[in-house]
């Protein structure tokens, strides 16, 4: 697959990954290499990665606990301290080998350690391949508020090897699919139809679909790297989705994966689109049917609505106290800065539940 060149870094695929990485390390004269993994990518992905790495530099492995609960400043403190203890310097390279938690947190640590060292993202989940590892958003959660602390700075390279997906659970695969569906809904109807028509994705189908999804995200980010307007469209489904994810984050049985929460958010925000932008109702019903077929339905009792809606206050698209949604005019065309009255938001949950 042809590498994708963005304005300031390249995204390599599959068999090209190791060649590109080894060449980059050779040409850069790094002082040493730090590989950040979580407890799962340590066992599932690190052995394969180390096999392909050709270097005589010292390699240190830093392992963090897996999961969203650990995407916080305490974990960063541990990683910063380890880097410091192991004498990482401005010429050290950080390689983030993992899902969105590792790439978001590792990117943030790299951007802030000694005011910034170079870092490479090697995404190992579907979600991080198509979304989290590209575009330069790095950060951590503050309590249950998602991505409240962070920085925008692009990685020096992204290596997408879909072989890593072989050990990923089907639930995590579905979570990643949600961001791909989002790319279709905001940018390309044909792509959405292709994705939602495939009931059992094979890894071969996936390679091309991942590539297309990365291209969509790259095109959007390049036109608006600092999220002044167009990049906000990538937040479709996220205003309500993030609030739902945050609300259930510590729930014993209802904790949702990021993509699962976004899938619900996309149904709710499609409903808002019908009411506010004239998005066709029959298409909204079809999107709801397709999405629920894949993700099932989560019971969201009426009593949870007020606290969920309250959490939308922390959405990063808000301006001067106004909650701004990204809504759809049609499939493939999103509109930013839309405001929805509370009654309509409540109705959107009825639409989801009925
Ligand atoms: P994750 O990193 O928690 O990974 C999901 C689970 O899969 C973890 O338990 C992980 O250990 C495990 N895992 C990873 N790779 C594996 C493999 N190859 N085999 C087996 N297990 C593996 O979560 P995620 O879904 O990858 O990412 C979600 C995060 O990404 C959220 O924090 C979200 O906010 C963030 N995100 C960021 C952006 C961005 O632009 N920066 C975009 C979307 C999402």
GROMACS .gro file of C-alpha atoms and ligand atoms in nm:
model
  398
    1UNK     CA    1   0.000   0.000   0.000
    2UNK     CA    2   0.135   0.341  -0.094
    3UNK     CA    3   0.248   0.538   0.211
    4UNK     CA    4   0.036   0.841   0.290
    5UNK     CA    5   0.238   1.159   0.315
    6UNK     CA    6   0.089   1.429   0.536
    7UNK     CA    7   0.228   1.782   0.560
    8UNK     CA    8   0.484   1.685   0.822
    9UNK     CA    9   0.504   1.307   0.863
   10UNK     CA   10   0.443   0.985   0.676
   11UNK     CA   11   0.201   0.701   0.745
   12UNK     CA   12   0.337   0.362   0.640
   13UNK     CA   13   0.142   0.041   0.600
   14UNK     CA   14   0.203  -0.328   0.667
   15UNK     CA   15   0.525  -0.464   0.512
   16UNK     CA   16   0.668  -0.113   0.462
   17UNK     CA   17   0.653  -0.034   0.833
   18UNK     CA   18   0.972  -0.199   0.952
   19UNK     CA   19   1.180  -0.082   0.655
   20UNK     CA   20   1.065   0.276   0.705
   21UNK     CA   21   1.126   0.265   1.080
   22UNK     CA   22   1.473   0.111   1.056
   23UNK     CA   23   1.577   0.364   0.791
   24UNK     CA   24   1.443   0.653   1.000
   25UNK     CA   25   1.629   0.538   1.313
   26UNK     CA   26   1.951   0.502   1.113
   27UNK     CA   27   1.930   0.854   0.969
   28UNK     CA   28   1.833   1.036   1.291
   29UNK     CA   29   2.119   0.953   1.533
   30UNK     CA   30   1.899   0.907   1.840
   31UNK     CA   31   2.066   0.854   2.176
   32UNK     CA   32   1.834   0.572   2.282
   33UNK     CA   33   1.482   0.437   2.228
   34UNK     CA   34   1.192   0.411   2.471
   35UNK     CA   35   0.901   0.186   2.379
   36UNK     CA   36   0.576   0.255   2.562
   37UNK     CA   37   0.338  -0.042   2.584
   38UNK     CA   38   0.045  -0.137   2.802
   39UNK     CA   39   0.008  -0.470   2.978
   40UNK     CA   40  -0.168  -0.623   2.674
   41UNK     CA   41   0.049  -0.487   2.397
   42UNK     CA   42   0.351  -0.593   2.603
   43UNK     CA   43   0.256  -0.956   2.548
   44UNK     CA   44   0.062  -0.941   2.218
   45UNK     CA   45   0.256  -0.687   2.012
   46UNK     CA   46   0.600  -0.618   2.158
   47UNK     CA   47   0.764  -0.953   2.060
   48UNK     CA   48   0.668  -0.907   1.692
   49UNK     CA   49   0.779  -0.546   1.700
   50UNK     CA   50   1.119  -0.621   1.856
   51UNK     CA   51   1.182  -0.893   1.598
   52UNK     CA   52   1.161  -0.632   1.322
   53UNK     CA   53   1.361  -0.361   1.490
   54UNK     CA   54   1.720  -0.332   1.367
   55UNK     CA   55   1.932  -0.107   1.586
   56UNK     CA   56   2.231  -0.114   1.815
   57UNK     CA   57   2.085   0.162   2.034
   58UNK     CA   58   1.978   0.089   2.390
   59UNK     CA   59   1.611   0.002   2.403
   60UNK     CA   60   1.407   0.052   2.720
   61UNK     CA   61   1.053  -0.078   2.759
   62UNK     CA   62   0.806   0.123   2.969
   63UNK     CA   63   0.487  -0.058   3.055
   64UNK     CA   64   0.166   0.103   3.181
   65UNK     CA   65  -0.159  -0.059   3.294
   66UNK     CA   66  -0.408  -0.115   3.013
   67UNK     CA   67  -0.734   0.074   2.983
   68UNK     CA   68  -0.895   0.416   2.980
   69UNK     CA   69  -0.882   0.433   3.362
   70UNK     CA   70  -0.507   0.472   3.336
   71UNK     CA   71  -0.510   0.751   3.077
   72UNK     CA   72  -0.442   1.014   3.338
   73UNK     CA   73  -0.176   1.242   3.477
   74UNK     CA   74  -0.068   0.989   3.745
   75UNK     CA   75   0.034   0.746   3.471
   76UNK     CA   76   0.216   1.029   3.292
   77UNK     CA   77   0.406   1.105   3.613
   78UNK     CA   78   0.527   0.745   3.624
   79UNK     CA   79   0.639   0.755   3.261
   80UNK     CA   80   0.809   1.097   3.294
   81UNK     CA   81   0.990   0.971   3.606
   82UNK     CA   82   1.103   0.651   3.433
   83UNK     CA   83   1.229   0.849   3.133
   84UNK     CA   84   1.422   1.074   3.367
   85UNK     CA   85   1.560   0.786   3.578
   86UNK     CA   86   1.675   0.609   3.262
   87UNK     CA   87   1.845   0.926   3.137
   88UNK     CA   88   1.624   1.001   2.840
   89UNK     CA   89   1.748   1.316   2.671
   90UNK     CA   90   1.636   1.550   2.392
   91UNK     CA   91   1.767   1.302   2.135
   92UNK     CA   92   1.574   1.006   2.272
   93UNK     CA   93   1.299   0.852   2.059
   94UNK     CA   94   0.969   0.742   2.208
   95UNK     CA   95   0.774   0.469   2.030
   96UNK     CA   96   0.412   0.430   2.135
   97UNK     CA   97   0.305   0.072   2.067
   98UNK     CA   98  -0.059   0.026   2.158
   99UNK     CA   99  -0.414   0.145   2.124
  100UNK     CA  100  -0.547   0.498   2.158
  101UNK     CA  101  -0.467   0.511   2.529
  102UNK     CA  102  -0.098   0.442   2.466
  103UNK     CA  103  -0.072   0.674   2.162
  104UNK     CA  104  -0.267   0.959   2.328
  105UNK     CA  105  -0.076   0.936   2.657
  106UNK     CA  106   0.262   0.849   2.504
  107UNK     CA  107   0.232   1.137   2.258
  108UNK     CA  108   0.153   1.375   2.543
  109UNK     CA  109   0.446   1.252   2.753
  110UNK     CA  110   0.680   1.282   2.455
  111UNK     CA  111   0.559   1.635   2.373
  112UNK     CA  112   0.617   1.753   2.729
  113UNK     CA  113   0.930   1.562   2.841
  114UNK     CA  114   1.220   1.809   2.827
  115UNK     CA  115   0.983   2.029   2.622
  116UNK     CA  116   0.945   1.766   2.355
  117UNK     CA  117   1.117   1.463   2.211
  118UNK     CA  118   1.044   1.284   1.884
  119UNK     CA  119   0.777   1.014   1.889
  120UNK     CA  120   0.638   0.749   1.658
  121UNK     CA  121   0.293   0.595   1.688
  122UNK     CA  122   0.243   0.228   1.614
  123UNK     CA  123  -0.131   0.173   1.661
  124UNK     CA  124  -0.235  -0.181   1.751
  125UNK     CA  125  -0.614  -0.145   1.773
  126UNK     CA  126  -0.850  -0.072   1.487
  127UNK     CA  127  -0.960   0.249   1.657
  128UNK     CA  128  -0.609   0.381   1.694
  129UNK     CA  129  -0.518   0.282   1.336
  130UNK     CA  130  -0.800   0.480   1.178
  131UNK     CA  131  -0.821   0.763   1.425
  132UNK     CA  132  -0.627   0.809   1.751
  133UNK     CA  133  -0.273   0.763   1.619
  134UNK     CA  134  -0.304   1.022   1.342
  135UNK     CA  135  -0.371   1.393   1.348
  136UNK     CA  136  -0.159   1.494   1.644
  137UNK     CA  137  -0.409   1.511   1.929
  138UNK     CA  138  -0.233   1.388   2.242
  139UNK     CA  139  -0.359   1.396   2.595
  140UNK     CA  140  -0.513   1.243   2.902
  141UNK     CA  141  -0.839   1.249   3.097
  142UNK     CA  142  -0.895   1.464   3.405
  143UNK     CA  143  -1.101   1.251   3.644
  144UNK     CA  144  -1.382   1.128   3.422
  145UNK     CA  145  -1.360   1.422   3.182
  146UNK     CA  146  -1.226   1.290   2.856
  147UNK     CA  147  -0.909   1.438   2.705
  148UNK     CA  148  -0.930   1.750   2.919
  149UNK     CA  149  -0.551   1.791   2.929
  150UNK     CA  150  -0.343   1.772   2.616
  151UNK     CA  151  -0.159   1.921   2.326
  152UNK     CA  152  -0.179   1.913   1.947
  153UNK     CA  153   0.150   1.802   1.796
  154UNK     CA  154   0.190   1.552   1.516
  155UNK     CA  155   0.397   1.235   1.554
  156UNK     CA  156   0.715   1.198   1.351
  157UNK     CA  157   0.584   0.885   1.183
  158UNK     CA  158   0.287   0.648   1.204
  159UNK     CA  159   0.322   0.278   1.125
  160UNK     CA  160   0.000   0.087   1.061
  161UNK     CA  161   0.047  -0.289   1.050
  162UNK     CA  162  -0.290  -0.464   1.045
  163UNK     CA  163  -0.124  -0.790   1.154
  164UNK     CA  164  -0.152  -0.658   1.510
  165UNK     CA  165  -0.531  -0.686   1.482
  166UNK     CA  166  -0.513  -1.067   1.489
  167UNK     CA  167  -0.509  -1.068   1.869
  168UNK     CA  168  -0.767  -0.793   1.919
  169UNK     CA  169  -1.106  -0.896   2.062
  170UNK     CA  170  -1.416  -0.862   1.845
  171UNK     CA  171  -1.557  -0.610   2.093
  172UNK     CA  172  -1.251  -0.387   2.043
  173UNK     CA  173  -1.280  -0.433   1.665
  174UNK     CA  174  -1.639  -0.310   1.679
  175UNK     CA  175  -1.528  -0.013   1.885
  176UNK     CA  176  -1.285   0.088   1.610
  177UNK     CA  177  -1.547   0.038   1.341
  178UNK     CA  178  -1.752   0.320   1.496
  179UNK     CA  179  -1.490   0.581   1.404
  180UNK     CA  180  -1.477   0.440   1.050
  181UNK     CA  181  -1.856   0.466   1.021
  182UNK     CA  182  -1.822   0.823   1.144
  183UNK     CA  183  -1.571   0.900   0.869
  184UNK     CA  184  -1.828   0.780   0.613
  185UNK     CA  185  -2.116   0.970   0.772
  186UNK     CA  186  -1.934   1.303   0.778
  187UNK     CA  187  -1.736   1.274   0.457
  188UNK     CA  188  -1.832   1.003   0.209
  189UNK     CA  189  -2.167   0.826   0.163
  190UNK     CA  190  -2.021   0.561  -0.066
  191UNK     CA  191  -1.767   0.467   0.199
  192UNK     CA  192  -2.041   0.457   0.465
  193UNK     CA  193  -2.256   0.228   0.250
  194UNK     CA  194  -1.963  -0.001   0.180
  195UNK     CA  195  -1.880  -0.030   0.550
  196UNK     CA  196  -2.232  -0.072   0.678
  197UNK     CA  197  -2.307  -0.331   0.407
  198UNK     CA  198  -2.032  -0.566   0.520
  199UNK     CA  199  -2.168  -0.780   0.799
  200UNK     CA  200  -1.859  -0.991   0.853
  201UNK     CA  201  -1.549  -0.792   0.778
  202UNK     CA  202  -1.246  -0.998   0.679
  203UNK     CA  203  -0.893  -0.874   0.739
  204UNK     CA  204  -0.850  -0.834   0.360
  205UNK     CA  205  -1.157  -0.605   0.336
  206UNK     CA  206  -1.025  -0.421   0.633
  207UNK     CA  207  -0.686  -0.332   0.488
  208UNK     CA  208  -0.842  -0.119   0.215
  209UNK     CA  209  -1.112   0.025   0.443
  210UNK     CA  210  -0.853   0.125   0.702
  211UNK     CA  211  -0.648   0.292   0.430
  212UNK     CA  212  -0.955   0.485   0.307
  213UNK     CA  213  -1.044   0.589   0.661
  214UNK     CA  214  -0.692   0.716   0.728
  215UNK     CA  215  -0.709   0.918   0.404
  216UNK     CA  216  -1.038   1.078   0.511
  217UNK     CA  217  -0.900   1.177   0.850
  218UNK     CA  218  -0.572   1.301   0.702
  219UNK     CA  219  -0.753   1.518   0.444
  220UNK     CA  220  -0.970   1.680   0.709
  221UNK     CA  221  -0.687   1.738   0.958
  222UNK     CA  222  -0.458   1.884   0.693
  223UNK     CA  223  -0.714   2.145   0.598
  224UNK     CA  224  -0.765   2.249   0.960
  225UNK     CA  225  -0.486   2.118   1.188
  226UNK     CA  226  -0.577   2.332   1.489
  227UNK     CA  227  -0.952   2.260   1.472
  228UNK     CA  228  -1.085   2.604   1.388
  229UNK     CA  229  -1.380   2.462   1.197
  230UNK     CA  230  -1.361   2.169   0.951
  231UNK     CA  231  -1.172   1.939   1.191
  232UNK     CA  232  -1.460   1.972   1.433
  233UNK     CA  233  -1.663   1.750   1.196
  234UNK     CA  234  -1.454   1.458   1.323
  235UNK     CA  235  -1.640   1.508   1.649
  236UNK     CA  236  -1.972   1.396   1.503
  237UNK     CA  237  -2.133   1.167   1.763
  238UNK     CA  238  -1.881   1.278   2.025
  239UNK     CA  239  -2.071   1.558   2.205
  240UNK     CA  240  -2.323   1.312   2.345
  241UNK     CA  241  -2.095   1.009   2.296
  242UNK     CA  242  -1.818   1.145   2.520
  243UNK     CA  243  -2.071   1.248   2.785
  244UNK     CA  244  -2.218   0.895   2.783
  245UNK     CA  245  -1.868   0.740   2.791
  246UNK     CA  246  -1.769   0.962   3.084
  247UNK     CA  247  -2.092   0.897   3.274
  248UNK     CA  248  -2.060   0.518   3.256
  249UNK     CA  249  -1.678   0.511   3.286
  250UNK     CA  250  -1.686   0.389   3.645
  251UNK     CA  251  -2.010   0.192   3.618
  252UNK     CA  252  -1.975  -0.173   3.719
  253UNK     CA  253  -2.168  -0.328   3.431
  254UNK     CA  254  -2.228  -0.046   3.186
  255UNK     CA  255  -1.879   0.087   3.119
  256UNK     CA  256  -1.860   0.140   2.743
  257UNK     CA  257  -1.566   0.131   2.508
  258UNK     CA  258  -1.498   0.461   2.332
  259UNK     CA  259  -1.642   0.347   1.997
  260UNK     CA  260  -1.948   0.192   2.162
  261UNK     CA  261  -2.032   0.525   2.324
  262UNK     CA  262  -1.968   0.710   1.998
  263UNK     CA  263  -2.202   0.470   1.815
  264UNK     CA  264  -2.482   0.575   2.052
  265UNK     CA  265  -2.379   0.940   2.016
  266UNK     CA  266  -2.403   0.911   1.637
  267UNK     CA  267  -2.761   0.778   1.654
  268UNK     CA  268  -2.862   1.058   1.894
  269UNK     CA  269  -2.694   1.327   1.687
  270UNK     CA  270  -2.841   1.190   1.363
  271UNK     CA  271  -3.181   1.239   1.524
  272UNK     CA  272  -3.088   1.598   1.612
  273UNK     CA  273  -2.986   1.641   1.247
  274UNK     CA  274  -3.333   1.540   1.128
  275UNK     CA  275  -3.495   1.793   1.359
  276UNK     CA  276  -3.254   2.082   1.303
  277UNK     CA  277  -3.110   2.038   0.955
  278UNK     CA  278  -3.376   1.842   0.771
  279UNK     CA  279  -3.164   1.525   0.750
  280UNK     CA  280  -3.398   1.263   0.593
  281UNK     CA  281  -3.581   1.064   0.863
  282UNK     CA  282  -3.574   0.737   0.669
  283UNK     CA  283  -3.194   0.761   0.645
  284UNK     CA  284  -3.176   0.834   1.019
  285UNK     CA  285  -3.385   0.524   1.087
  286UNK     CA  286  -3.158   0.316   0.863
  287UNK     CA  287  -2.846   0.447   1.039
  288UNK     CA  288  -3.003   0.361   1.373
  289UNK     CA  289  -3.097   0.010   1.251
  290UNK     CA  290  -2.748  -0.055   1.104
  291UNK     CA  291  -2.575   0.072   1.416
  292UNK     CA  292  -2.789  -0.119   1.664
  293UNK     CA  293  -2.741  -0.436   1.457
  294UNK     CA  294  -2.368  -0.411   1.526
  295UNK     CA  295  -2.361  -0.259   1.876
  296UNK     CA  296  -2.689  -0.373   2.031
  297UNK     CA  297  -2.882  -0.133   2.247
  298UNK     CA  298  -2.772   0.001   2.584
  299UNK     CA  299  -3.048   0.074   2.834
  300UNK     CA  300  -3.017   0.443   2.926
  301UNK     CA  301  -3.276   0.516   3.195
  302UNK     CA  302  -3.444   0.858   3.208
  303UNK     CA  303  -3.275   0.929   3.542
  304UNK     CA  304  -2.933   0.920   3.370
  305UNK     CA  305  -3.019   1.187   3.114
  306UNK     CA  306  -2.969   1.495   3.332
  307UNK     CA  307  -2.619   1.395   3.453
  308UNK     CA  308  -2.520   1.286   3.101
  309UNK     CA  309  -2.636   1.618   2.957
  310UNK     CA  310  -2.457   1.799   3.235
  311UNK     CA  311  -2.130   1.636   3.128
  312UNK     CA  312  -2.165   1.798   2.785
  313UNK     CA  313  -2.054   2.119   2.959
  314UNK     CA  314  -1.699   1.988   2.930
  315UNK     CA  315  -1.706   1.934   2.555
  316UNK     CA  316  -1.410   2.103   2.393
  317UNK     CA  317  -1.619   2.247   2.109
  318UNK     CA  318  -1.817   2.460   2.353
  319UNK     CA  319  -1.773   2.834   2.323
  320UNK     CA  320  -1.891   3.099   2.571
  321UNK     CA  321  -2.108   2.844   2.748
  322UNK     CA  322  -2.284   2.725   2.431
  323UNK     CA  323  -2.277   2.353   2.355
  324UNK     CA  324  -2.191   2.314   1.988
  325UNK     CA  325  -2.288   1.997   1.803
  326UNK     CA  326  -2.164   1.864   1.472
  327UNK     CA  327  -2.472   1.753   1.280
  328UNK     CA  328  -2.541   1.605   0.937
  329UNK     CA  329  -2.711   1.786   0.651
  330UNK     CA  330  -2.692   1.462   0.459
  331UNK     CA  331  -2.463   1.158   0.466
  332UNK     CA  332  -2.120   1.289   0.370
  333UNK     CA  333  -2.191   1.651   0.463
  334UNK     CA  334  -2.151   1.767   0.822
  335UNK     CA  335  -2.220   2.110   0.971
  336UNK     CA  336  -2.037   2.246   1.277
  337UNK     CA  337  -2.150   2.479   1.558
  338UNK     CA  338  -2.513   2.362   1.572
  339UNK     CA  339  -2.708   2.435   1.887
  340UNK     CA  340  -2.980   2.198   2.011
  341UNK     CA  341  -3.244   2.279   2.272
  342UNK     CA  342  -3.256   2.046   2.573
  343UNK     CA  343  -3.604   1.906   2.487
  344UNK     CA  344  -3.471   1.792   2.152
  345UNK     CA  345  -3.175   1.621   2.316
  346UNK     CA  346  -3.417   1.437   2.545
  347UNK     CA  347  -3.624   1.340   2.239
  348UNK     CA  348  -3.310   1.201   2.076
  349UNK     CA  349  -3.281   0.948   2.362
  350UNK     CA  350  -3.648   0.851   2.301
  351UNK     CA  351  -3.557   0.799   1.934
  352UNK     CA  352  -3.266   0.576   2.041
  353UNK     CA  353  -3.476   0.380   2.293
  354UNK     CA  354  -3.792   0.326   2.092
  355LIG     P1  355  -0.711   0.117   2.422
  355LIG     O1  356  -0.582   0.178   2.393
  355LIG     O2  357  -0.758   0.113   2.562
  355LIG     O3  358  -0.708  -0.033   2.363
  355LIG     C1  359  -0.817  -0.117   2.385
  355LIG     C2  360  -0.774  -0.248   2.452
  355LIG     O4  361  -0.708  -0.331   2.357
  355LIG     C3  362  -0.675  -0.229   2.566
  355LIG     O5  363  -0.706  -0.321   2.668
  355LIG     C4  364  -0.542  -0.265   2.503
  355LIG     O6  365  -0.449  -0.311   2.596
  355LIG     C5  366  -0.582  -0.375   2.409
  355LIG     N1  367  -0.498  -0.396   2.292
  355LIG     C6  368  -0.436  -0.302   2.217
  355LIG     N2  369  -0.381  -0.359   2.109
  355LIG     C7  370  -0.405  -0.490   2.117
  355LIG     C8  371  -0.375  -0.602   2.034
  355LIG     N3  372  -0.313  -0.586   1.917
  355LIG     N4  373  -0.416  -0.724   2.073
  355LIG     C9  374  -0.486  -0.739   2.189
  355LIG     N5  375  -0.519  -0.639   2.271
  355LIG    C10  376  -0.479  -0.516   2.235
  355LIG     O7  377  -0.831   0.185   2.341
  355LIG     P2  378  -0.854   0.226   2.189
  355LIG     O8  379  -0.992   0.186   2.158
  355LIG     O9  380  -0.743   0.181   2.101
  355LIG    O10  381  -0.847   0.385   2.196
  355LIG    C11  382  -0.938   0.458   2.274
  355LIG    C12  383  -0.874   0.587   2.315
  355LIG    O11  384  -0.840   0.662   2.198
  355LIG    C13  385  -0.965   0.677   2.398
  355LIG    O12  386  -0.894   0.724   2.508
  355LIG    C14  387  -1.001   0.791   2.304
  355LIG    O13  388  -1.026   0.910   2.373
  355LIG    C15  389  -0.878   0.798   2.218
  355LIG     N6  390  -0.898   0.860   2.087
  355LIG    C16  391  -0.810   0.957   2.051
  355LIG    C17  392  -0.822   1.019   1.927
  355LIG    C18  393  -0.722   1.122   1.886
  355LIG    O14  394  -0.742   1.188   1.782
  355LIG     N7  395  -0.614   1.139   1.957
  355LIG    C19  396  -0.924   0.980   1.840
  355LIG    C20  397  -1.013   0.882   1.881
  355LIG    C21  398  -0.997   0.821   2.004
   0.00000   0.00000   0.00000
